[in-house]
Coordinates of C-alpha atoms and ligand atoms in Angstrom, one line a residue:
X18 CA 17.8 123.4 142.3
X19 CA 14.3 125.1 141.9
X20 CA 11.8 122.2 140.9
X21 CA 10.1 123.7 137.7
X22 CA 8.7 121.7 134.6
X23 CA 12.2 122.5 132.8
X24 CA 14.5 120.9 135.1
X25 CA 12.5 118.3 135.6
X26 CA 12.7 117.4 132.2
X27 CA 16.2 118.1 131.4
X28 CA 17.1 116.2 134.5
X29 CA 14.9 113.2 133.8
X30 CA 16.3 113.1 130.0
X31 CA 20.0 113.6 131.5
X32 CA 19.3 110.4 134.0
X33 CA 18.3 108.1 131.0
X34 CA 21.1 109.3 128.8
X35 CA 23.6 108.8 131.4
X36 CA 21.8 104.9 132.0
X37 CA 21.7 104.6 128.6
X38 CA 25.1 106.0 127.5
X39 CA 26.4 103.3 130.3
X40 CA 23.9 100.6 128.6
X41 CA 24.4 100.9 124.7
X42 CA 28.2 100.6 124.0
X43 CA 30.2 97.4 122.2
X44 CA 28.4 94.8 123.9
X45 CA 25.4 96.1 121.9
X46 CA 26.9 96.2 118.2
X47 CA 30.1 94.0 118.5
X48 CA 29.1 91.5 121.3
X49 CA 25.4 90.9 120.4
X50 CA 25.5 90.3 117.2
X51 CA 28.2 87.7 117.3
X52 CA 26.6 85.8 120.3
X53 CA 23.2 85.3 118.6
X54 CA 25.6 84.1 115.4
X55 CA 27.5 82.0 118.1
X56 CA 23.5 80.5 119.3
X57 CA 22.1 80.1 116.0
X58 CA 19.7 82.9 115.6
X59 CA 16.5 83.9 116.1
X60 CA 15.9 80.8 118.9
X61 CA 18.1 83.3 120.6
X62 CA 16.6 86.4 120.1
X63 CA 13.4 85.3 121.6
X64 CA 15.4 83.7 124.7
X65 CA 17.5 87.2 125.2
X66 CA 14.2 89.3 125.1
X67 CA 12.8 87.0 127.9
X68 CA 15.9 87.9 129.4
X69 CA 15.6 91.6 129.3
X70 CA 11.9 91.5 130.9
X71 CA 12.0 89.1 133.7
X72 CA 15.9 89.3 134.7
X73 CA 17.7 92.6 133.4
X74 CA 14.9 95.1 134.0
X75 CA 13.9 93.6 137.4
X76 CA 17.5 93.7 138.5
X77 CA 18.1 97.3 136.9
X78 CA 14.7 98.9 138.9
X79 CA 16.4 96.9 142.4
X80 CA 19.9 98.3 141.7
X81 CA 18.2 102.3 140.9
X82 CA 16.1 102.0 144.3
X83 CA 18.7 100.6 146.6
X84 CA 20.8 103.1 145.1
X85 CA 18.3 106.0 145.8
X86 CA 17.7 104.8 148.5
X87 CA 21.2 104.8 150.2
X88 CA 22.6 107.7 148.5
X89 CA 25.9 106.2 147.9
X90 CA 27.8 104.0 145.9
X91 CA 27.4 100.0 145.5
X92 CA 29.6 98.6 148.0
X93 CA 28.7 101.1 151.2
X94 CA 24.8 100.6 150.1
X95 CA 25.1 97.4 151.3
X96 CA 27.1 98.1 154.0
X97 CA 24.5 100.3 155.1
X98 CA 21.3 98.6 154.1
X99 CA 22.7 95.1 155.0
X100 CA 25.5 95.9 157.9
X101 CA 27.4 92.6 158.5
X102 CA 25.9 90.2 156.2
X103 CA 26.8 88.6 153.1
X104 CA 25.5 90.8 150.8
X105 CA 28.5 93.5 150.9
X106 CA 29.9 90.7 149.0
X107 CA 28.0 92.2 146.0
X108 CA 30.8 95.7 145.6
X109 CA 33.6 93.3 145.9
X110 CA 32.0 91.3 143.0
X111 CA 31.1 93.9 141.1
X112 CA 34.5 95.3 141.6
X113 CA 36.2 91.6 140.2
X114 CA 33.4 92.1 137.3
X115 CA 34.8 95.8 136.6
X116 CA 38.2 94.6 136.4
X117 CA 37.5 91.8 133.8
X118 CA 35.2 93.5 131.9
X119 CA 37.1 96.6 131.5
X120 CA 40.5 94.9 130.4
X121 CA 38.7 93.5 127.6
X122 CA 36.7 96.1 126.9
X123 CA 39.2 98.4 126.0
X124 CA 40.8 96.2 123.3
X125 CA 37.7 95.9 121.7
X126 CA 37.4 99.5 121.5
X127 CA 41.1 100.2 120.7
X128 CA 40.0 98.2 117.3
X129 CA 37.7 101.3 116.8
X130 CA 40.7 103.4 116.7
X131 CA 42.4 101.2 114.2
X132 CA 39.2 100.9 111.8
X133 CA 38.8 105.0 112.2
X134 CA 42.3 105.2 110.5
X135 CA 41.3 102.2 108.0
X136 CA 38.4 104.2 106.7
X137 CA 40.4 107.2 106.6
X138 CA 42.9 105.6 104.0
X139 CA 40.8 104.0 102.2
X140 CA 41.7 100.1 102.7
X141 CA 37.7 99.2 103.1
X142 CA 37.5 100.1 99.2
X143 CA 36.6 97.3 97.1
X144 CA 36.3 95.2 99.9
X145 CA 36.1 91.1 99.7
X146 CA 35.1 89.0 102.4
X147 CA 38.1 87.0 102.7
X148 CA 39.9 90.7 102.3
X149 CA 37.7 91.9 105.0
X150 CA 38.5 88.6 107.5
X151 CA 42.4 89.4 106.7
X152 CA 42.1 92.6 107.9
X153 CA 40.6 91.7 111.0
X154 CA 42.9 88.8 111.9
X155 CA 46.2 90.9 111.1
X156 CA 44.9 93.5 113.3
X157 CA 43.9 91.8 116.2
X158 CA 47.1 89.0 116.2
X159 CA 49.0 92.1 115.3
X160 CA 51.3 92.3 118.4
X161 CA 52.0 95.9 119.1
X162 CA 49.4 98.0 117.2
X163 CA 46.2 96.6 119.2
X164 CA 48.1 97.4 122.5
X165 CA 48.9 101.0 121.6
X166 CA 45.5 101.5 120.9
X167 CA 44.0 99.6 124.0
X168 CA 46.2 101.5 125.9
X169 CA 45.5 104.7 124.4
X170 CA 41.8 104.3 124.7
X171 CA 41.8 103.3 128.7
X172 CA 44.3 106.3 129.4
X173 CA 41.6 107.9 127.4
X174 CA 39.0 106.6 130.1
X175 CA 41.2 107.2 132.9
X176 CA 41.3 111.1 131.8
X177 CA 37.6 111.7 131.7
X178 CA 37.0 109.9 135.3
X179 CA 40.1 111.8 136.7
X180 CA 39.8 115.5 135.4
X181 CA 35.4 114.8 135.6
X182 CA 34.8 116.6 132.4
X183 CA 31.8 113.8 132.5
X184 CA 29.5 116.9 132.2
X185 CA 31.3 117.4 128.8
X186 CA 31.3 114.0 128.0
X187 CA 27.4 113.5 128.6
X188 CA 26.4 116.6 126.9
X189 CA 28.3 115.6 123.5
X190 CA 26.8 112.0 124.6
X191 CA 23.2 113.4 124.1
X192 CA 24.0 114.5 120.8
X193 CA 26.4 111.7 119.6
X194 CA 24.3 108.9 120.6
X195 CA 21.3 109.7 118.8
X196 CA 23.8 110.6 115.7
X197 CA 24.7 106.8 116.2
X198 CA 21.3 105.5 116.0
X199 CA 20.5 107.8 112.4
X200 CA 23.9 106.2 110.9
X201 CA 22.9 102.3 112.4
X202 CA 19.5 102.8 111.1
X203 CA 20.9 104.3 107.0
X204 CA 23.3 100.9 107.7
X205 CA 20.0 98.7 108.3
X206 CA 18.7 100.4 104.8
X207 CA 21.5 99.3 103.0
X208 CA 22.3 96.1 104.6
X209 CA 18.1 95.0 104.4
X210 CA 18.4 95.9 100.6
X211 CA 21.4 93.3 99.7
X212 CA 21.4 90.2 97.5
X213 CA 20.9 87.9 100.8
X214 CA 19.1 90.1 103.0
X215 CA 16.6 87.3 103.4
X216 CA 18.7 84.5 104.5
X217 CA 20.1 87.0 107.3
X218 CA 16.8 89.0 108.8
X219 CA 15.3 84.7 108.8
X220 CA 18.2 83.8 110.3
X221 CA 17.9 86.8 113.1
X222 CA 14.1 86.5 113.7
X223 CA 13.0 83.0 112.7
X224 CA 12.5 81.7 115.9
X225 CA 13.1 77.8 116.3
X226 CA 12.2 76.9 119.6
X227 CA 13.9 73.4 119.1
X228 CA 17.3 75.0 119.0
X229 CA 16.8 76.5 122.7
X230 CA 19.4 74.5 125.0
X231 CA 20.4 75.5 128.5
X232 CA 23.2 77.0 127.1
X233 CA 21.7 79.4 124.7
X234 CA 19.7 80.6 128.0
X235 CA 22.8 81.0 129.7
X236 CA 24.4 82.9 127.1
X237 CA 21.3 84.9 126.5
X238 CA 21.6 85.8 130.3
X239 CA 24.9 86.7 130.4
X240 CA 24.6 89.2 127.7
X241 CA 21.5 90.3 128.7
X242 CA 23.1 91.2 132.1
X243 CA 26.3 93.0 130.4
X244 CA 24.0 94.9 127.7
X245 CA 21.9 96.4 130.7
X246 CA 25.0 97.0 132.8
X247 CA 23.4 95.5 135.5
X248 CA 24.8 92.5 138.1
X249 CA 27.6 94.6 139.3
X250 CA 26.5 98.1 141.1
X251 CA 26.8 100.8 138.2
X252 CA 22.8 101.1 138.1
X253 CA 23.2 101.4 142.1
X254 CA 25.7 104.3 141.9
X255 CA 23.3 105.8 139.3
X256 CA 20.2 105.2 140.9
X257 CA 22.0 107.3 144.3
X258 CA 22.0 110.5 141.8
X259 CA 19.0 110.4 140.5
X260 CA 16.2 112.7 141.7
X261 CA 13.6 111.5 144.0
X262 CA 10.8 113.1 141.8
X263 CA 12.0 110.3 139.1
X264 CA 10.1 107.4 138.3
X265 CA 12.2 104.2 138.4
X266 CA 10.1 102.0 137.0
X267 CA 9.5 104.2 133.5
X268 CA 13.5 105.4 133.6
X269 CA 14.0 101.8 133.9
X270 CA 11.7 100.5 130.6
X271 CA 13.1 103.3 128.8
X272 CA 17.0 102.5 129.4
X273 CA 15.9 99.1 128.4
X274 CA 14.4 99.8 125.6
X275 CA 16.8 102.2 123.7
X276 CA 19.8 99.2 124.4
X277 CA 17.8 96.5 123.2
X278 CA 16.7 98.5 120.0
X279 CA 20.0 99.1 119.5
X280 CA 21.1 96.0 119.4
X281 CA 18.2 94.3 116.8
X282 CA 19.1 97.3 114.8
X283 CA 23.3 96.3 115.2
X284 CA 21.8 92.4 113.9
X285 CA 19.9 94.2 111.2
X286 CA 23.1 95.9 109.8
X287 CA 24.8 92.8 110.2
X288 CA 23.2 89.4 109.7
X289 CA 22.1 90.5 105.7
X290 CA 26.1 91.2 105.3
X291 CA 26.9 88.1 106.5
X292 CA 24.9 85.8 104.8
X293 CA 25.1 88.1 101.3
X294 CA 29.3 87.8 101.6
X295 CA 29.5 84.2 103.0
X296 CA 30.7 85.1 105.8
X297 CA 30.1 82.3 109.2
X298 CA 27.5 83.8 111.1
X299 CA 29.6 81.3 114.3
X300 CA 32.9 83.1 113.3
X301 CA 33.0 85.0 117.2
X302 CA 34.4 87.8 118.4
X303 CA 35.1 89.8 114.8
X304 CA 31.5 89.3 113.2
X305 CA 30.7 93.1 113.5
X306 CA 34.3 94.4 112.3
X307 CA 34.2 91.7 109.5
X308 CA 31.1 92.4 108.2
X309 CA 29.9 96.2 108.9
X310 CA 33.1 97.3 106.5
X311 CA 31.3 94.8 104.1
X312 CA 28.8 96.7 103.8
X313 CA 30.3 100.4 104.1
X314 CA 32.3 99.4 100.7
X315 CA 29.1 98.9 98.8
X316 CA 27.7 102.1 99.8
X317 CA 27.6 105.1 98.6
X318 CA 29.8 107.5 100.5
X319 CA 31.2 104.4 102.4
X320 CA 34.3 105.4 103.5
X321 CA 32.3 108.5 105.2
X322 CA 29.9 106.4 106.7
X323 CA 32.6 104.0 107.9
X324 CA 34.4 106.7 109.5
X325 CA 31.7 108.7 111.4
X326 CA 30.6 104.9 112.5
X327 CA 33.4 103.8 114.2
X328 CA 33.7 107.2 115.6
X329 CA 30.5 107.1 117.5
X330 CA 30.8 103.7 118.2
X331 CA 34.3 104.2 120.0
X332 CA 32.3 107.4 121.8
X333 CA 29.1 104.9 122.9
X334 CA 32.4 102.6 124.2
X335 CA 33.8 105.7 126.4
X336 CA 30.5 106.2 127.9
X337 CA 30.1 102.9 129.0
X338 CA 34.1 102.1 130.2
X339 CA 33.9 105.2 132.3
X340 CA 30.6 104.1 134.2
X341 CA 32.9 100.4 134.6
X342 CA 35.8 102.6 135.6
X343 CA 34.1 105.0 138.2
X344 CA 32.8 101.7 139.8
X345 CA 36.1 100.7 140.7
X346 CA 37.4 103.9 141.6
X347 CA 34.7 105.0 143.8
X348 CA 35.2 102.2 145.7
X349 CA 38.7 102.2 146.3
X350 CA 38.7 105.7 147.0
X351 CA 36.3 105.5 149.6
X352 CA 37.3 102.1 151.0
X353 CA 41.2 103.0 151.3
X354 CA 40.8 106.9 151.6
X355 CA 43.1 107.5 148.8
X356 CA 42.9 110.7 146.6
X357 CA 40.9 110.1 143.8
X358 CA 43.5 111.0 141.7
X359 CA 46.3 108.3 143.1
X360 CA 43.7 105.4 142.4
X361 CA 42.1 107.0 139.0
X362 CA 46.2 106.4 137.8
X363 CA 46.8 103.7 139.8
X364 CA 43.9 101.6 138.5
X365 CA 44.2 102.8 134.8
X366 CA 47.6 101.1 134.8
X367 CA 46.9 98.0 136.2
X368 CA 43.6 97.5 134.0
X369 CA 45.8 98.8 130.8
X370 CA 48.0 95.8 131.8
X371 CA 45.4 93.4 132.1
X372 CA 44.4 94.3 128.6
X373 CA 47.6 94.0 127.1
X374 CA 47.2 90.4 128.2
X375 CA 43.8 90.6 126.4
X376 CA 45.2 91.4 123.5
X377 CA 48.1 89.4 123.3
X378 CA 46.0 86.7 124.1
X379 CA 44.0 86.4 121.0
X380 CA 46.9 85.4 118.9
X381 CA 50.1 87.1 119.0
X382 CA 50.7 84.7 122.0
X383 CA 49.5 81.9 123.4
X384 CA 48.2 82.9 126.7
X385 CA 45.2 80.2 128.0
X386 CA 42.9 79.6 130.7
X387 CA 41.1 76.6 131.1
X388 CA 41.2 76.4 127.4
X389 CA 39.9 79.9 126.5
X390 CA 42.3 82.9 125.5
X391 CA 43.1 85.1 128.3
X392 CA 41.0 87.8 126.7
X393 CA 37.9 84.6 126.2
X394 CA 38.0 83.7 129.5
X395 CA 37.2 87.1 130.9
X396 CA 34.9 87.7 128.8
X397 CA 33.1 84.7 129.7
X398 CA 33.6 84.7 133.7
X399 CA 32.2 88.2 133.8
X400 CA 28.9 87.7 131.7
X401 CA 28.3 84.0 132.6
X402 CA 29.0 84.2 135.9
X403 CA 30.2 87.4 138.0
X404 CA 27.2 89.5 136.7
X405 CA 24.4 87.0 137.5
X406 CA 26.3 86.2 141.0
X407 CA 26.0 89.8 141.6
X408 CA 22.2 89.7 140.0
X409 CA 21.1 86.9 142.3
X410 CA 22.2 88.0 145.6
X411 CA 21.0 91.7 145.3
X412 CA 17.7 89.6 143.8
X413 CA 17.7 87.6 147.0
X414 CA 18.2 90.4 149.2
X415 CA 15.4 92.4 148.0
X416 CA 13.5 89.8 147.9
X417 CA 13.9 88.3 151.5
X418 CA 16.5 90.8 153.6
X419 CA 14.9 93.8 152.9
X420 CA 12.2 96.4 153.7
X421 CA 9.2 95.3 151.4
X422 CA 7.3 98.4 152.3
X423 CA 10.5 100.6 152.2
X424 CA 11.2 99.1 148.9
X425 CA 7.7 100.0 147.3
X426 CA 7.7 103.3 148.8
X427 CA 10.9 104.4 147.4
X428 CA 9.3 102.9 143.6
X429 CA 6.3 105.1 144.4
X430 CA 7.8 107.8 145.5
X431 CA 6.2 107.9 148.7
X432 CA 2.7 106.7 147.0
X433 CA 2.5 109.5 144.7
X434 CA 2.5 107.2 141.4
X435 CA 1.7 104.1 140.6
X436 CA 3.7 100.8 140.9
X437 CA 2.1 98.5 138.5
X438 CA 2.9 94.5 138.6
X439 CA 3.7 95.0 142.5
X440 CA 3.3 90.9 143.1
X441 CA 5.0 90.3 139.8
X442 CA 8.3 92.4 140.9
X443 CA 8.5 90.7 143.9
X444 CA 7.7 87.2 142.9
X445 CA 10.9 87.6 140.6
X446 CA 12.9 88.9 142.7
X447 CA 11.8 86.3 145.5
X448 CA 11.5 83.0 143.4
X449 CA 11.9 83.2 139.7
X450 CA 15.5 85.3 139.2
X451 CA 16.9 83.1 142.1
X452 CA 15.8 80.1 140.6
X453 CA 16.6 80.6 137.2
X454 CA 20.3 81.8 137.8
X455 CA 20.7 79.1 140.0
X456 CA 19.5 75.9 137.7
X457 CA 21.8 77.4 134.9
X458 CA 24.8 77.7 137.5
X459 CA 24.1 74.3 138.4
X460 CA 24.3 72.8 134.9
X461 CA 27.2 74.6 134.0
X462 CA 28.9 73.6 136.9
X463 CA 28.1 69.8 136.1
X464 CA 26.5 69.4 139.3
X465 CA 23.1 69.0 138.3
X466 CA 22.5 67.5 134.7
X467 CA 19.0 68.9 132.6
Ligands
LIG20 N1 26.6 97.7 128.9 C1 27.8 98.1 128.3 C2 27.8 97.7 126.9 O1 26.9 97.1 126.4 C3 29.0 97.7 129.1 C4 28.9 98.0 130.5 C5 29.0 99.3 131.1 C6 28.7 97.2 131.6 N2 28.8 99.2 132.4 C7 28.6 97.9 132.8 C8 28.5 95.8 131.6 C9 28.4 97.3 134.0 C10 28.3 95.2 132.9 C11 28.2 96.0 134.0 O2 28.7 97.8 126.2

């Protein structure tokens, strides 16, 4: 294409939707929120924002360059940039992280599909919050209803990455998205202006440094890691698209940005509910669809609101499971040379399965790994430990197997802008990343004790 001021900024705002529409999805508004209520608050908030800047957005400029540098996807840019070493290890990881994450994902955002219909009839009218918790529970321990839906939303998934109508996806994205952040933000006004709004934005932003443990830095890490999308090659098969007159660094802040704002605005919706209807801020996995219908029945309009909402939240979830699903499929494809359209079905199927499990798991059966539902435990291996594996060995290998002077040129575009914070990048990417992720491994592993 013709380089003129219009392309280039339709293609630099289509490269940050496309990161962001990857980015902002559940983990903002149904797995943040109830992670910060899992780590008491606002001691959390402060750890997950150091998080963001010294680990997420570090890792999230590395996987853009490497992948713009190499021009293809994550597991043959290290093949080529690192032929023979260790570090191809990083695809296959990322490809165990895709698998996990996606066969939970897709349960979480099959409830979508159930709380669509819910609004539609009505049953979020007069709520209570022991009503609201019923519904919830009955749902997800539900046997069969969760699984059609999980399974409906991942065939869903499997039909945009198969018949590509991604350009069709992305362009209602652009739209939808920001439609998402208006109806979030009328939420916040509503939810701010409650009985026990107070007790809920204190317990968000009151930061007590004496409730910071190791583990509330290694939750803050994992979920800073799965918010970004970063820690298992999406950003590098991003980053081989984008246009070489893009700045990486800026793209990078700004896809950062617009996820983490999303998510203080998803706490903002929902900590005021909680502490206004008594609700356990620790209650887990269904803080969001417990409380957010909480406050749709004491609005005006509600059921409306509640509608569109789970609408464009189940959308923001499609726009992030595709970017898990093309990860896998892109690497099979290439790796096995099967049609894309054998492993596009193939895959779908085997993930829906895994998510059956999921979804089984969190009550209809009793289905356990080392004491965490099936559905818990991947989860948990992906965030805590799969992404910042991932994060940690492409940190180590920019910091010490690759081109320095390649690295910096490809962040400058060939010395044409400026790469601010030069030393800083590298002394995280050298020392403090490595360090960080390993001391927490170490803990958690009981092999060193803090
Ligand atoms: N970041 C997305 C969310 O917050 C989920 C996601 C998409 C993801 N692609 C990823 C997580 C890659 C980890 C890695 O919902």
């Amino acid at each position: 294409m013709e380089s003129n001021s219009r392309d280039g900024f339709s293609s630099k705002i289509g490269v940050i939707a496309a990161a962001a529409g990857s980015a902002i999805g559940l983990g903002n508004i149904w797995r943040f929120p109830y992670i910060i209520g899992d780590n008491g608050g606002g001691a959390f908030l402060i750890v997950y924002l150091l998080c963001v800047l010294t680990l997420g957005i570090p890792i999230m400029i590395g996987e853009f360059a490497l992948g713009r540098i190499s021009r293809v996807n994550a597991i043959a840019t290290f093949r080529n940039l690192a032929p023979k070493s260790i570090f191809s290890i990083v695809g296959y990881i990322g490809l165990l992280s895709a698998f996990c994450i996606l066969s939970f994902y897709g349960v979480v955002a099959g409830w979508c599909f159930s709380y669509i219909l819910k609004s539609l009839s009505g049953e979020f009218n007069n709520l209570t919050a022991d009503k609201a918790d019923l519904i919830f529970n009955n749902l997800i321990t539900g046997g069969l209803e969760p699984i059609f839906w999980q399974v409906a939303f991942m065939f869903l998934t499997g039909f945009i990455v198969l018949f590509g109508i991604k350009n069709g996806i992305e362009k209602y994205s652009k739209i939808l998205m920001p439609l998402l952040f208006i109806i979030i933000i009328i939420l916040d006004i509503r939810a701010i202006t409650l009985a026990n709004a107070s007790d809920g934005l204190s317990f968000l932003f009151k930061f007590d440094f004496s409730k910071i443990t190791l583990n509330t830095i290694f939750m803050a890490l994992g979920q800073a890691f799965f918010s970004l999308s970063v820690g298992m090659g999406t950003m590098i098969t991003y980053g081989s698209y984008i246009s070489k007159k893009e700045n990486l660094l800026t793209t990078s802040l700004n896809v950062a940005f617009a996820d983490t704002l999303v998510a203080i605005l998803a706490g903002i919706a929902i900590f005021p509910a909680v502490f206004t209807f008594g609700i356990d801020p620790s209650s887990g996995a269904g803080l969001a669809f417990i409380s957010l219908p909480m406050v749709f029945s004491k609005m005006f309009m509600g059921n409306i609101f509640s509608l569109l909402f789970f609408i464009l939240l189940l959308v923001a979830g499609l726009t992030s499971s595709i970017s898990i699903l093309e990860v896998i499929v892109a690497f099979i494809c290439e790796d096995f040379s099967i049609s894309r359209k054998k492993v596009t079905i193939l895959t779908t199927i085997i993930v829906s399965l895994s998510g059956v499990i999921c979804s089984l798991s969190n009550g209809f059966m009793k289905i356990d790994i080392f004491n965490h539902s099936y559905m818990d435990f991947l989860n948990y291996l992906s965030s805590n430990f799969l992404l910042p594996l991932g994060a940690i060995l492409i940190s180590i290998f920019i910091g010490f197997c690759f081109d320095k002077k390649l690295f910096i040129k490809e962040l400058t575009n060939n010395g044409e802008i400026e790469l601010p914070f030069k030393n800083l990048l590298f002394f995280l990417f050298k020392f403090f990343i490595p360090f960080i992720i390993s001391i927490i491994f170490l803990q958690n592993l009981n092999i060193i004790k803090l």
